[in-house]
Each structure stands twice: as structure tokens, then as C-alpha cells.
Coordinates of C-alpha atoms in Angstrom, one line a residue:
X1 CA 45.5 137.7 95.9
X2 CA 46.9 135.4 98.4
X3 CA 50.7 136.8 100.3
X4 CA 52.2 133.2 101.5
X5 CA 54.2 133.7 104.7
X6 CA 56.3 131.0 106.3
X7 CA 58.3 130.8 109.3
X8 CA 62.0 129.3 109.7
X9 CA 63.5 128.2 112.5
X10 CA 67.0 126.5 111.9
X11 CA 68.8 125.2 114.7
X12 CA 72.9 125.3 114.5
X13 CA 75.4 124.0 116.3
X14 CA 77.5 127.2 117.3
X15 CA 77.1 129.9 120.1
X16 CA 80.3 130.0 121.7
X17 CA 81.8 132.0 119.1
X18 CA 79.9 135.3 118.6
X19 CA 81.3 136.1 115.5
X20 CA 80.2 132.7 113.2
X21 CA 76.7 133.4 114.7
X22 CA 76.7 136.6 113.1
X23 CA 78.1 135.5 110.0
X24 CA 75.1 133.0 110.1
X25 CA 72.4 136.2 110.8
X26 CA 74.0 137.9 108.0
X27 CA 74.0 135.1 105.5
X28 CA 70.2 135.3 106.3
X29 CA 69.2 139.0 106.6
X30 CA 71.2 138.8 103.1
X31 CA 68.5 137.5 101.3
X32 CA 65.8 140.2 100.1
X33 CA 62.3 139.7 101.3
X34 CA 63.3 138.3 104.8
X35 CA 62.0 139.5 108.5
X36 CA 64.6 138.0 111.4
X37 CA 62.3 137.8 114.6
X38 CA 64.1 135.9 117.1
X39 CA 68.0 134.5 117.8
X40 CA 68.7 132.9 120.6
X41 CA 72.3 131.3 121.7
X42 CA 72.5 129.0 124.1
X43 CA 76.5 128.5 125.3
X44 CA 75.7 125.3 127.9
X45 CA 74.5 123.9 124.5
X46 CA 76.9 125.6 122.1
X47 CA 73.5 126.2 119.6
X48 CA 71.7 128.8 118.6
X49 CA 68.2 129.0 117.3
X50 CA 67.1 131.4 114.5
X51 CA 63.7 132.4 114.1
X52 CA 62.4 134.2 110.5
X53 CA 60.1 134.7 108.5
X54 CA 59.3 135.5 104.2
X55 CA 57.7 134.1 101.7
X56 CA 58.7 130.7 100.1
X57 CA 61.3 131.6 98.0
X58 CA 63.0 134.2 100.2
X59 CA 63.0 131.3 103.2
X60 CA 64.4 128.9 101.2
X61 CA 67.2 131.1 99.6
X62 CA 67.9 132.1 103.4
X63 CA 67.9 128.4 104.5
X64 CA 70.6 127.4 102.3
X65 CA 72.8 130.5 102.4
X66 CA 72.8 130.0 106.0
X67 CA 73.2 126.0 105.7
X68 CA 76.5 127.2 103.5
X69 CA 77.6 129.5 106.0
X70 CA 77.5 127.3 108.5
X71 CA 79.6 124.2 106.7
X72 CA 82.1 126.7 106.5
X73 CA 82.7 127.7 109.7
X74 CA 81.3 124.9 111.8
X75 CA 83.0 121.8 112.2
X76 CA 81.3 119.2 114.2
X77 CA 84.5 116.9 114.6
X78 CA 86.0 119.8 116.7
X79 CA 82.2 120.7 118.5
X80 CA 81.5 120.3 122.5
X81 CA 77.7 121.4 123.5
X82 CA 74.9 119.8 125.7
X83 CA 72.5 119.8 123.2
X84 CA 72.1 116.6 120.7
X85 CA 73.2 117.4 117.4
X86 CA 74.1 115.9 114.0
X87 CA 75.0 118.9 111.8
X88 CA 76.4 122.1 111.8
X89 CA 73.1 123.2 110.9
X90 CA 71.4 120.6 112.5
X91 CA 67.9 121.0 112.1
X92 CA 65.5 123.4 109.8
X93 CA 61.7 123.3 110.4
X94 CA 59.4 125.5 107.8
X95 CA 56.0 125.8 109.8
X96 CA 52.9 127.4 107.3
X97 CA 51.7 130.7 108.7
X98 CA 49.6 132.4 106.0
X99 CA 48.0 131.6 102.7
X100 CA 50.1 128.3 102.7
X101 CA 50.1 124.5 103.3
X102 CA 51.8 121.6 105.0
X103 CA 52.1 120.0 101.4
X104 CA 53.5 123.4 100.1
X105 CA 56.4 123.3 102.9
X106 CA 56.8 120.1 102.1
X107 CA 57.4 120.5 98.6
X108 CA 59.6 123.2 99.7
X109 CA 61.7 121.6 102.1
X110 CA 61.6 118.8 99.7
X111 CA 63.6 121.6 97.1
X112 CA 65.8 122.1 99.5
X113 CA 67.0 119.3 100.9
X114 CA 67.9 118.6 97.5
X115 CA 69.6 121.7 96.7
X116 CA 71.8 121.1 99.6
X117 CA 72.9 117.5 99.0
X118 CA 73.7 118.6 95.5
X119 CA 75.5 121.5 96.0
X120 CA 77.5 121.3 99.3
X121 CA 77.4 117.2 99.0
X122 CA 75.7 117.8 103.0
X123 CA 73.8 114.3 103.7
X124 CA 70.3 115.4 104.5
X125 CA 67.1 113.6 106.7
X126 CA 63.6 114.7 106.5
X127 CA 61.9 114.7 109.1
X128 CA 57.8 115.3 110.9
X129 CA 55.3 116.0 108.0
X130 CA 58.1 115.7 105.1
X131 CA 59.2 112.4 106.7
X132 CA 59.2 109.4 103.8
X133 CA 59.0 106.8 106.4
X134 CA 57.2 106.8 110.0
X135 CA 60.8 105.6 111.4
X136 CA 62.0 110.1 110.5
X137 CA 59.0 111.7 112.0
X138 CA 60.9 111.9 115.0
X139 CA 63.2 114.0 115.3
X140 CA 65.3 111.9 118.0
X141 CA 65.1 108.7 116.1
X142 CA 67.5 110.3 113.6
X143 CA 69.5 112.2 116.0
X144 CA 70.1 108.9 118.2
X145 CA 73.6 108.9 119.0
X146 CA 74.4 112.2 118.0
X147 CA 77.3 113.0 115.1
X148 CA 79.6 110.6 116.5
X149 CA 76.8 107.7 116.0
X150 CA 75.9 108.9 112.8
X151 CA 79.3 108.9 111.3
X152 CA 79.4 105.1 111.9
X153 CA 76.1 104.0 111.3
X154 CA 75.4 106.5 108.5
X155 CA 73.6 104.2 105.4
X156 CA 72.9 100.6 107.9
X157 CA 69.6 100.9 108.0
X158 CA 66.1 102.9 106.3
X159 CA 66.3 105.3 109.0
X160 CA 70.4 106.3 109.2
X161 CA 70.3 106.4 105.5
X162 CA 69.5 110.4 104.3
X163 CA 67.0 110.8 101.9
X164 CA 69.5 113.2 100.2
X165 CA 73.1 113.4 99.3
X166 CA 75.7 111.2 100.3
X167 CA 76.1 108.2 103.1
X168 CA 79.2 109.9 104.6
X169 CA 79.8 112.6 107.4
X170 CA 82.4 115.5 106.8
X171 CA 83.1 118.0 109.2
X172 CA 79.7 119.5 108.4
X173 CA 78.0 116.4 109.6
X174 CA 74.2 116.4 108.1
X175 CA 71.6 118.6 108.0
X176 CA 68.0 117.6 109.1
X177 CA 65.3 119.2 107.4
X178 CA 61.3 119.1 107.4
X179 CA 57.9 120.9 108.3
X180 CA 55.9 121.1 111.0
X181 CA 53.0 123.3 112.6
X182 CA 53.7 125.9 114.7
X183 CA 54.7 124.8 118.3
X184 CA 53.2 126.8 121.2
X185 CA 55.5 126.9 124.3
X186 CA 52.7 127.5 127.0
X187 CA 53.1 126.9 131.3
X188 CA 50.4 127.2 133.7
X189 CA 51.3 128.1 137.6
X190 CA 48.9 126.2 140.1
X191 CA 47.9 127.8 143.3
X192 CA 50.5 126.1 144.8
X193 CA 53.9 125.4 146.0
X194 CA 53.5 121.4 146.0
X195 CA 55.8 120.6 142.7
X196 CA 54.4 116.8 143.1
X197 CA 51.2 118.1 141.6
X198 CA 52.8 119.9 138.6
X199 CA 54.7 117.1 138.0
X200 CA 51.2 114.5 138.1
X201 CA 49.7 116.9 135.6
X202 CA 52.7 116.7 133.7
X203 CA 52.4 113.3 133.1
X204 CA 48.7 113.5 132.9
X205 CA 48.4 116.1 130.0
X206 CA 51.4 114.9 128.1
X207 CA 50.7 112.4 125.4
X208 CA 53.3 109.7 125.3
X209 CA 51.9 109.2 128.9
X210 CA 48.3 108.5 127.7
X211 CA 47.4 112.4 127.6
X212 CA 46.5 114.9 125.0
X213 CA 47.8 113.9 121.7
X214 CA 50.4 116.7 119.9
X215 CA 51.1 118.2 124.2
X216 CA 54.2 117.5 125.9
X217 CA 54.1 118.3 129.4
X218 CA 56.1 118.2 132.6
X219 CA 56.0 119.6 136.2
X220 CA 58.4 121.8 137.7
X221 CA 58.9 125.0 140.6
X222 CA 59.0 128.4 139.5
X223 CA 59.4 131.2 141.6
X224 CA 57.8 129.4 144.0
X225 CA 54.9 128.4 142.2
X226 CA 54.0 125.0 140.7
X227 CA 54.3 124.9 137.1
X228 CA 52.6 122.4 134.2
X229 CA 55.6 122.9 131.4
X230 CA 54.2 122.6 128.3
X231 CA 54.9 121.9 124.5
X232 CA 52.2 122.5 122.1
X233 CA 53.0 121.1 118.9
X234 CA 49.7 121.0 117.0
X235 CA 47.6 123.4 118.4
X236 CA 45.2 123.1 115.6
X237 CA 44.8 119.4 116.3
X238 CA 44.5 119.6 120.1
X239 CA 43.5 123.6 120.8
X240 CA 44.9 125.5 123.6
X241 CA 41.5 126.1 125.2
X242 CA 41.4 122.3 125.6
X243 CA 44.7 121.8 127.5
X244 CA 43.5 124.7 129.8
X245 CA 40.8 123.0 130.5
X246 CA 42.4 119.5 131.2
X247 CA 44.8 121.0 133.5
X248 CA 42.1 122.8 135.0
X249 CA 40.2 119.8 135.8
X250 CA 43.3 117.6 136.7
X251 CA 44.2 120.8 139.5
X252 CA 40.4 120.5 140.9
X253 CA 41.1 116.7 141.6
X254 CA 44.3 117.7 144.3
X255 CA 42.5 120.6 145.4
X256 CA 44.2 123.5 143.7
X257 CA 43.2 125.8 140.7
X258 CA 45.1 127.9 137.6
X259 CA 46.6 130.8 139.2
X260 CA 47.7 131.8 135.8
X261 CA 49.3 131.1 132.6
X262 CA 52.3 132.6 130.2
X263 CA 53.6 132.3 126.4
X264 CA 57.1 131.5 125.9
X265 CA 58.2 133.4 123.1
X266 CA 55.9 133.8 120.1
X267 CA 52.1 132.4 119.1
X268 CA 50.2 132.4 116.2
X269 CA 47.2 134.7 116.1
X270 CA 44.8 131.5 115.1
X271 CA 45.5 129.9 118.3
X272 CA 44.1 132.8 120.1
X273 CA 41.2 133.4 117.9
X274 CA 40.2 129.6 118.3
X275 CA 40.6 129.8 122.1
X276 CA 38.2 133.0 122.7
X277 CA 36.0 131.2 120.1
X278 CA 35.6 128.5 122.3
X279 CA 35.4 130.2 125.5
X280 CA 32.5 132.9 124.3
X281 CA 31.2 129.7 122.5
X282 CA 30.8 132.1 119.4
X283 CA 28.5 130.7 116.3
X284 CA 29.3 131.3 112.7
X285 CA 32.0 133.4 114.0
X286 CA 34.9 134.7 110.6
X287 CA 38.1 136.6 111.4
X288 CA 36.9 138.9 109.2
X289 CA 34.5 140.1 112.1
X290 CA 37.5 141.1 114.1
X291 CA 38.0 145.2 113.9
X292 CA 42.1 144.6 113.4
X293 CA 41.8 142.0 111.0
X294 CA 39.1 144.1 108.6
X295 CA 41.9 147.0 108.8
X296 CA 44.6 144.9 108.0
X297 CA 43.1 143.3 105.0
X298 CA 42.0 146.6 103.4
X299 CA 45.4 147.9 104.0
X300 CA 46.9 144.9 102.2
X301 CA 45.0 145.4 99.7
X302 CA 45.4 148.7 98.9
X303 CA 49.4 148.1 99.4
X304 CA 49.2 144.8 96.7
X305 CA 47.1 147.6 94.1
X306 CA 49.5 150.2 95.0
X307 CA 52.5 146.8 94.1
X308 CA 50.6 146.1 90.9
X309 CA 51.0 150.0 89.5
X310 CA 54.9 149.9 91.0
X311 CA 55.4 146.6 88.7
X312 CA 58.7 145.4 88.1
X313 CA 58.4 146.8 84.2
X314 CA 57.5 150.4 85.4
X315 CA 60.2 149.8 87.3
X316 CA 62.5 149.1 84.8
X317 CA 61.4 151.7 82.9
X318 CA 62.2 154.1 85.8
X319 CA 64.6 156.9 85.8
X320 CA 66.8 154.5 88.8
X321 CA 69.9 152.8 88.1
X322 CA 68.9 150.0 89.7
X323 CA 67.0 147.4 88.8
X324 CA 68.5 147.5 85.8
X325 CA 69.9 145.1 82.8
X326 CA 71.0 141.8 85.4
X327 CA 67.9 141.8 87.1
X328 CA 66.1 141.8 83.5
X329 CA 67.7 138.4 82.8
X330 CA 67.0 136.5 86.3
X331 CA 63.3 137.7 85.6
X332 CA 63.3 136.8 81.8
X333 CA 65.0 133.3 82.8
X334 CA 62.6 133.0 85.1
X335 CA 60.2 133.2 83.2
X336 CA 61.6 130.2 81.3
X337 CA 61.6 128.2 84.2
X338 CA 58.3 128.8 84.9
X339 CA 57.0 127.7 81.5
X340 CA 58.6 124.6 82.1
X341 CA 57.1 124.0 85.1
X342 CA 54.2 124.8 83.7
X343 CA 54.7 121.6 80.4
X344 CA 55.5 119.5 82.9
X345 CA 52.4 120.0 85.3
X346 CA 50.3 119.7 81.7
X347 CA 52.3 116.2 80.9
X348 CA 51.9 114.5 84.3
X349 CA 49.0 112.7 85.1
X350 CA 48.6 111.9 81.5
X351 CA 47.9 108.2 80.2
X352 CA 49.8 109.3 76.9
X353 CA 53.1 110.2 78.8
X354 CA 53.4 107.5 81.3
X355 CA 56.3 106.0 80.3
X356 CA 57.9 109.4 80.8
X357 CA 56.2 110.2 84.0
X358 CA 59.7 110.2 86.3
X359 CA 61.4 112.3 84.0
X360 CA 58.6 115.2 84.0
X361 CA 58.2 115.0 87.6
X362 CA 62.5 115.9 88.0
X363 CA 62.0 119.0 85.5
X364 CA 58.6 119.6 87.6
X365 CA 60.9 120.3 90.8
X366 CA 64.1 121.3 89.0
X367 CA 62.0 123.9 87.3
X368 CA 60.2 125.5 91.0
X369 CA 63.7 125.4 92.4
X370 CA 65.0 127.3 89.6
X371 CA 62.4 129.8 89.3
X372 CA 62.6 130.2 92.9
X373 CA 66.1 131.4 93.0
X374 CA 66.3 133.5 90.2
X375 CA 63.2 135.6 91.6
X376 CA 65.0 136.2 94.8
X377 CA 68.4 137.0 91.9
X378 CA 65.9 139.9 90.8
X379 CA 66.5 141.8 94.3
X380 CA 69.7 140.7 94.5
X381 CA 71.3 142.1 91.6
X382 CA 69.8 145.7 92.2
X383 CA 70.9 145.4 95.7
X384 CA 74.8 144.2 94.2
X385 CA 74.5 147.5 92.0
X386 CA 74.0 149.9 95.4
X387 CA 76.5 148.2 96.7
X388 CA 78.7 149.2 93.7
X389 CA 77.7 153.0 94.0
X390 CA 77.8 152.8 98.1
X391 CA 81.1 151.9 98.2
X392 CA 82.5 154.6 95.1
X393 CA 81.0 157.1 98.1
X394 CA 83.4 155.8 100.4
X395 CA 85.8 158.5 101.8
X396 CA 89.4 159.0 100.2
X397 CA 90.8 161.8 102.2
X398 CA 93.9 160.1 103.2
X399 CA 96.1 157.1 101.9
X400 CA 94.4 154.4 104.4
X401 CA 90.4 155.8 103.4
X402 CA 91.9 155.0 99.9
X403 CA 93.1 151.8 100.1
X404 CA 89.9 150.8 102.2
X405 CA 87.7 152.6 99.3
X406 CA 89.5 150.2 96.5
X407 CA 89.5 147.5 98.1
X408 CA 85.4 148.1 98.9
X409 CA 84.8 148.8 95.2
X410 CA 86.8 145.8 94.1
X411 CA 85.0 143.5 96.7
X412 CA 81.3 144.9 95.2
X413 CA 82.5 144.7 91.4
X414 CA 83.6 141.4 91.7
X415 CA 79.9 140.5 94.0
X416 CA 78.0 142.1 91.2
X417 CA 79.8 140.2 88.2
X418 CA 79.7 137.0 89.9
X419 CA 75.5 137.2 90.6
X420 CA 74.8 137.5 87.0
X421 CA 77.2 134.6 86.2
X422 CA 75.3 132.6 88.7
X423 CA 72.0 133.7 86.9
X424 CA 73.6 132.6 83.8
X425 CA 74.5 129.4 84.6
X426 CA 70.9 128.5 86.0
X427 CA 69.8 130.0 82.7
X428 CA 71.5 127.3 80.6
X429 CA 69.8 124.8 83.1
X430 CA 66.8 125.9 82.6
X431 CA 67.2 125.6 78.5
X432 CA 68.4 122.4 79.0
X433 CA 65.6 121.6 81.3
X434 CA 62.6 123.2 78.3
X435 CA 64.0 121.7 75.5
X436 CA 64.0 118.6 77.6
X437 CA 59.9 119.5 78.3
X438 CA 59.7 120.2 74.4
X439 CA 61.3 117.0 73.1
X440 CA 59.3 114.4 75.8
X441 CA 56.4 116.7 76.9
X442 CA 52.7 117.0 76.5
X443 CA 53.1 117.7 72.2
X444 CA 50.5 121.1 72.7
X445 CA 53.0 122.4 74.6
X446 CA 55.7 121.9 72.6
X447 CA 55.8 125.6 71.8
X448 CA 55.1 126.9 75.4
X449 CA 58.5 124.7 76.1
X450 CA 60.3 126.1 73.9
X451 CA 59.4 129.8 74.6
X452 CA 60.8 128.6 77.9
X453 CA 64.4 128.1 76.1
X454 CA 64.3 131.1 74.2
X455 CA 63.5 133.3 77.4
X456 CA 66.2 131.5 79.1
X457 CA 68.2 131.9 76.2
X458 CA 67.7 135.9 76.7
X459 CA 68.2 135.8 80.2
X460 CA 71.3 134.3 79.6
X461 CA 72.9 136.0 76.9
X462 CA 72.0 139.6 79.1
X463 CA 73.4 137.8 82.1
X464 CA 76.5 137.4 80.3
X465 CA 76.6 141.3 78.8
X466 CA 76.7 142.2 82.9
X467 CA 79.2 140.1 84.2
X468 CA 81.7 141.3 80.9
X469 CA 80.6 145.0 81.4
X470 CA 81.6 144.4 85.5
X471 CA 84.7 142.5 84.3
X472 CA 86.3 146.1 83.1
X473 CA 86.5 147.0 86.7
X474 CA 88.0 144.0 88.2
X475 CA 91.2 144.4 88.9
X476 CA 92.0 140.9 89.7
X477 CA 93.4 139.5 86.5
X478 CA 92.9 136.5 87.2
X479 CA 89.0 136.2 88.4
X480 CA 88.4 138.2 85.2
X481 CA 90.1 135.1 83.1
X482 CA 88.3 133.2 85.0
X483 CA 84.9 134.7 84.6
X484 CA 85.4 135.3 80.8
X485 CA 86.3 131.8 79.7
X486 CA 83.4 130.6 81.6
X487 CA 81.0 132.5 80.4
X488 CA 82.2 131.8 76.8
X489 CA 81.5 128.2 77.6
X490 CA 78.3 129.6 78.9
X491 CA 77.4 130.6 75.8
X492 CA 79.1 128.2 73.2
X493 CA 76.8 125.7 75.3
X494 CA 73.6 127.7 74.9
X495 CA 74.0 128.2 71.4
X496 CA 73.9 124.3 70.7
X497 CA 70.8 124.3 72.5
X498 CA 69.2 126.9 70.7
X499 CA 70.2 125.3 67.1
X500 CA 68.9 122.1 68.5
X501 CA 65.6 123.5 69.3
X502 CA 65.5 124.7 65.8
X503 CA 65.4 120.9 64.8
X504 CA 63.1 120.1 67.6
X505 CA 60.3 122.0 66.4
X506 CA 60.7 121.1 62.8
X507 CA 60.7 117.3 63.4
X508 CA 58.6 116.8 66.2
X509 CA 56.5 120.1 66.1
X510 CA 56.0 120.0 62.4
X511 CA 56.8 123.7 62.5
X512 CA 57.5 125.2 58.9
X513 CA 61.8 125.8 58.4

């Protein structure tokens, strides 16, 4: 069973202010399923960079809350820093670390990007391996100019136009997005103090000087030491072992050797194992030779067994509060989603639905995207629940402890009504999106499609039980108007839906009344 993992490292344009920073974090560490390694602010620059990791869907949730979090806090008309930038989240890389692709990032960021332009109408670029024309791979040609630059020139030519969302700038500016590999921040110190010779190598190693390809490289004095700077960004491509040795040979040429070498922050295990491959010059080596990694795997295997007896239905079926009836509907219009996905990957590629070919390739993506966020809902809504009890344990000893207790109970009711209502309304999407699938799709799914309604259908209509069951609690008069009439349009909507698919099946499915 494979456990994807990928890394994200967005880049926004805020350090100055402590507190939006860690309103960003939170917006992150928010999202179930997500391990924050790194942050680091930078005030000369006014940015700071955010390194975590999860699995797809749980970066990609964490992407875009913090993308949102950002817009609203961040505004790049008003924004001073050293650092180029275009966006109050300027840049978000997705690198592949385990049991994952370039293409599957791609697709990912691909969702995203997307999601963003529709949702917070944020123009957005891809960019290295997601890049749609050679003109976005770099980074800088899309950053030329900065904000200010973009805000004119935004939609004048292939590569100022975003590949996403609008050709205008608000005060979020836009939001560059895309995948790469892992970079590898690596320096070598020389045997000595003679800078000149760092800075040769530099220009030696690097490749836009004729060097290594995938190494950026300059020269500079460290603690009195020469040092070769370096960039690794494919180590894969161009290993490690071979830039050692480059530099090695370039030092021998002015008379000086490695005296050592250092990581910048972190690296990923494969670059190691390739280097001591190449130096012991092993044969037929596999990781699975390696003490660590043979321990590892066996405990993750026993861990994903021990996952598969504590399944989501057993727990359900626990004696626990929580998960309970809202995180039953994300999964069961999940579900829906994924059958769609599902018609449309058994539609495309098919002479007999060419013509239809654009249109299953939308509810393709639409459907991934869906699915992805109403898995991550799962967690969420059992999280929104202990919430809910967390803050009914609050103290009420005196009149202030009471007030604060309310208004903490008030604050978690309203958070838990309004997640099911957001898995609602992705729940009528995705029956619009299967009946779609079951009135253009491949005909021998036409029933697989419409399961998908009638699971989103369910997940819907238990959805909608949770947020009026949290509405009795809600104080706020108002948001409970609010959330009832909306929900009743909700539902008034689904049930066309479902009476059309009753048609559907009878007319193009041939199915019995």
C-alpha cells in the first residue's frame, strides 16, 4: 500500500507583523493530516517561508486556507520588502517526496490553482514542471517587475497572462503556483582564505555559466574560509556526489582542496543514499538493504494493518461522539465524487465519446478536487465537534469566565454548523457533476454515475440534518436565518436533481419505471 507524502513550501509576503504570520501557521496546522517543519521570516525581505508536509489532499487544503488567510491580511499595495514579489502569497512549490510523481503534483497544483482563481478571484501563474509554456518555467520571468509591473502589464503578453483567474491585480496581487524537485542548499569551504577562488568555482559549477546543469553556484568568505554557495535544484538529474567531485577537481587546478562541506536546512534521504552509492561504487544495491529502512517499512506496515482494523466504519460504530453523523456525509459524498471520477476516467480516451471529450475531462478534475476536500471535511468535522465539547468545559466561576465560556461555545457552534453546510454545498456539486457523467458518459457506467448522485444525494441531505440540529444553539438570529434558508435552497435544488435522474435512467438507461 503506497503512503504519498508531499512537501510544501509557500512563500508570502509578510514578516514584519508577527501576528498575520501566525495567523498564516494556523490557517495551516488547521488542516488535519499536516506536519509544519520549518518557518522562517525574513524582516529585510518582509517574507516568510513555510515549510510542510502531508499527503495530497491535506497539502492542498493547507495551501489554499493559507492562500485565503493571506488575501485577507496582506495587502501588497501597502507592502515594502527586499525580496521580489507578486502576491501576498507569492509563490507555492509542491516537491514529490514519497510514493508520488512530478505529474501527480502537477495535477495537484493544477487543482489548485484553479480552486483559488475560482474562489478568491486571485490571478494565478504556473510555473517549473506545471509550467504551460517554456516562457513560466522561470520563476523570475513571471516575477519581472515585481507587483507594481504586473499590475500594468497583467494580460499583454502569453507570459503576464495567468493561467487562472482574472487579468487584474487587487490588493492580493497573484499567486504563483507549480512543482518542482526538491532543492538541496549545499556549500563547500576550500582550504583557503582566497575568495577569488570560491568565486571561479562559482562560476565554474553553476550552469547558466556553462557548468552543471540543475546547480547554481557562487563564491563567497565565510568565517574566514572560502566558500562554493550552492543551489541544488535536481539532485536526481545532476547527483550531489558529482558536484563534489567537480568542485573537487576545479580546487586541485588553484592548488587547494575541500576542507569540508554543510546542508542548509533540510535534504532528502535519496540524495544521500545515491551519494554513498556512488562513492562505495555499490552493485545491485536496494534501500531495502539498509537496517533503518527494513525497520521502518515493517513498522509501517504493521501501523497501515493496525489503520485497516481502526477503519473509519468501526469507527463510527464506536462508542465516541465524534466522528459522528457530519463526517458520515463528507465521506458518503465523497464517495459520490469519486464514482464520478471514476465515469469519467472510463469515458475519456474513448473513440465513441470524442465529441464529449472536454466536458469529461472538467468533471475528471472537478470530481478529484471535490473528493479531495471532502476527505480532509471527514477530520474536520470530528475535530469542529471537540471543539464544541472543549469549550462547554470552559470555566464559569465568575461573570467574565462566563461571558468568555458563551462566547467560546457560540464561536464553535456556529464553526461546526457552517462545516457541514460547506459539505453540503459541494454535495450538490458533485450531483450535478454525476448526473452530468450519467447523461454524457461512457453508457456502462450510467449506473456507477448515478450511484454517485444518490451517495451525494445522502451526504447532502445528513449534511443538512447537522447544520439544523447546530442551528438550535446558535444564538445569532440572524446566521441561523441565514443558514436555514440556504440550506432549504440546498435541498429544493437536490431534489430536482434526484427526480431528474429518475428520467435519466429510464430514457437513456432503459431502466424499468
Amino acid at each position: 500500500m503506497t503512503n504519498p507524502l508531499i512537501e510544501c513550501i509557500p512563500n508570502f509576503s509578510e514578516a514584519r507583523r508577527p501576528e498575520v504570520v501566525q495567523k498564516i501557521i494556523e490557517s495551516i496546522q488547521g488542516v488535519a493530516g499536516i506536519h509544519l517543519l520549518d518557518r522562517h521570516s525574513d524582516l529585510d525581505h518582509n517574507r516568510t517561508v513555510i515549510t510542510y508536509v502531508g499527503n495530497p489532499a491535506a497539502v492542498s487544503e493547507a495551501a489554499f486556507a493559507s492562500i485565503k488567510t493571506a488575501a485577507e491580511l496582506i495587502d501588497l499595495n501597502q507592502h515594502q520588502g527586499e525580496h521580489p514579489r507578486i502576491g501576498a502569497t507569492d509563490v507555492v512549490p509542491f516537491v514529490p517526496i514519497r510514493d508520488t510523481s512530478i505529474q501527480d503534483c502537477v495535477r495537484l497544483a493544477e487543482n489548485l490553482a484553479k480552486r483559488v482563481a475560482d474562489e478568491l478571484n486571485i490571478p494565478v501563474f504556473l510555473y517549473e514542471e506545471a509550467a504551460r509554456i517554456s516562457e513560466k518555467q522561470n520563476l523570475e520571468n513571471i516575477r519581472k517587475g515585481q507587483f507594481e509591473a504586473l499590475k500594468e502589464e497583467i494580460g499583454s503578453s502569453p507570459v503576464r497572462t495567468p493561467d487562472y483567474g482574472p487579468s487584474e491585480l487587487g490588493s492580493a496581487g497573484a499567486t504563483v503556483i507549480g512543482v518542482r524537485q526538491p532543492l538541496i542548499a549545499f556549500n563547500i569551504y576550500l582550504t583557503t582564505d582566497d575568495v577569488s577562488i570560491a568565486q571561479k568555482i562559482g562560476r565554474a559549477v553553476r550552469h547558466s555559466s556553462g557548468g552543471l546543469r540543475y546547480v547554481k553556484g557562487m563564491g563567497v568568505l565565510v568565517e574566514g574560509k572560502a566558500q562554493v554557495s550552492m543551489n541544488l535544484t535536481n539532485f536526481s538529474k545532476t547527483p550531489i556526489a558529482r558536484v563534489v567531485e567537480f568542485v573537487r577537481r576545479e580546487a586541485a587546478r588553484y592548488g587547494v582542496a575541500i576542507h569540508h562541506s554543510e546542508l542548509v536546512g533540510l535534504i532528502p534521504q535519496t540524495a544521500l543514499i545515491d551519494a554513498a552509492q556512488w562513492y562505495l561504487q555499490l552493485d545491485g544495491f536496494e534501500t531495502k538493504q539498509i537496517l533503518e529502512q527494513r525497520l521502518f517499512d515493517e513498522r509501517q506496515e504493521n501501523t497501515e494493518n493496525a489503520n485497516k482494523e481502526e477503519s473509519f466504519l468501526n469507527q463510527l460504530a464506536s462508542a465516541d461522539p465524534a466522528p459522528g453523523g457530519g463526517s458520515a456525509a463528507a465521506y458518503s459524498a465523497a464517495m459520490g465524487a469519486a464514482l464520478t471520477t471514476m465515469v469519467s476516467r472510463l469515458t475519456l480516451g474513448r473513440k465513441k465519446y470524442a465529441d464529449v471529450h472536454a466536458q469529461m475531462q472538467t468533471l475528471e478534475e472537478e470530481s478529484i478536487q471535490l473528493q479531495t476536500e471532502l476527505t480532509t471535511a471527514i477530520q474536520e468535522d470530528a475535530d469542529a465537534f471537540i471543539q464544541v465539547m472543549e469549550a462547554f468545559k470552559k470555566p464559569k466561576s465568575t461573570p467574565e469566565e462566563i461571558v468568555q465560556r458563551n462566547n467560546a461555545i457560540q464561536a464553535a457552534t456556529i464553526q461546526a454548523a457552517e462545516l457541514p453546510f460547506r459539505a453540503a454545498q459541494k454535495a450538490l456539486q458533485i450531483m450535478k457533476n454525476a448526473f452530468q457523467a450519467a447523461r454524457i458518459g461512457n453508457i456502462n457506467t450510467i449506473s456507477d454515475a448515478a450511484s454517485g448522485v444518490i451517495f451525494a444525494r445522502a451526504g447532502l441531505r445528513s449534511a443538512c440534518i447537522n447544520v439544523r440540529t447546530n442551528t438550535l444553539s446558535i444564538q445569532d438570529q440572524n446566521k441561523v436565518d441565514q443558514l436555514l434558508a440556504s440550506v432549504r435552497q440546498l435541498e429544493k435544488e437536490a431534489a430536482e436533481i434526484e427526480e431528474q435522474l429518475t428520467l435519466l435512467l429510464q430514457e437513456r438507461g432503459g431502466f424499468p419505471n
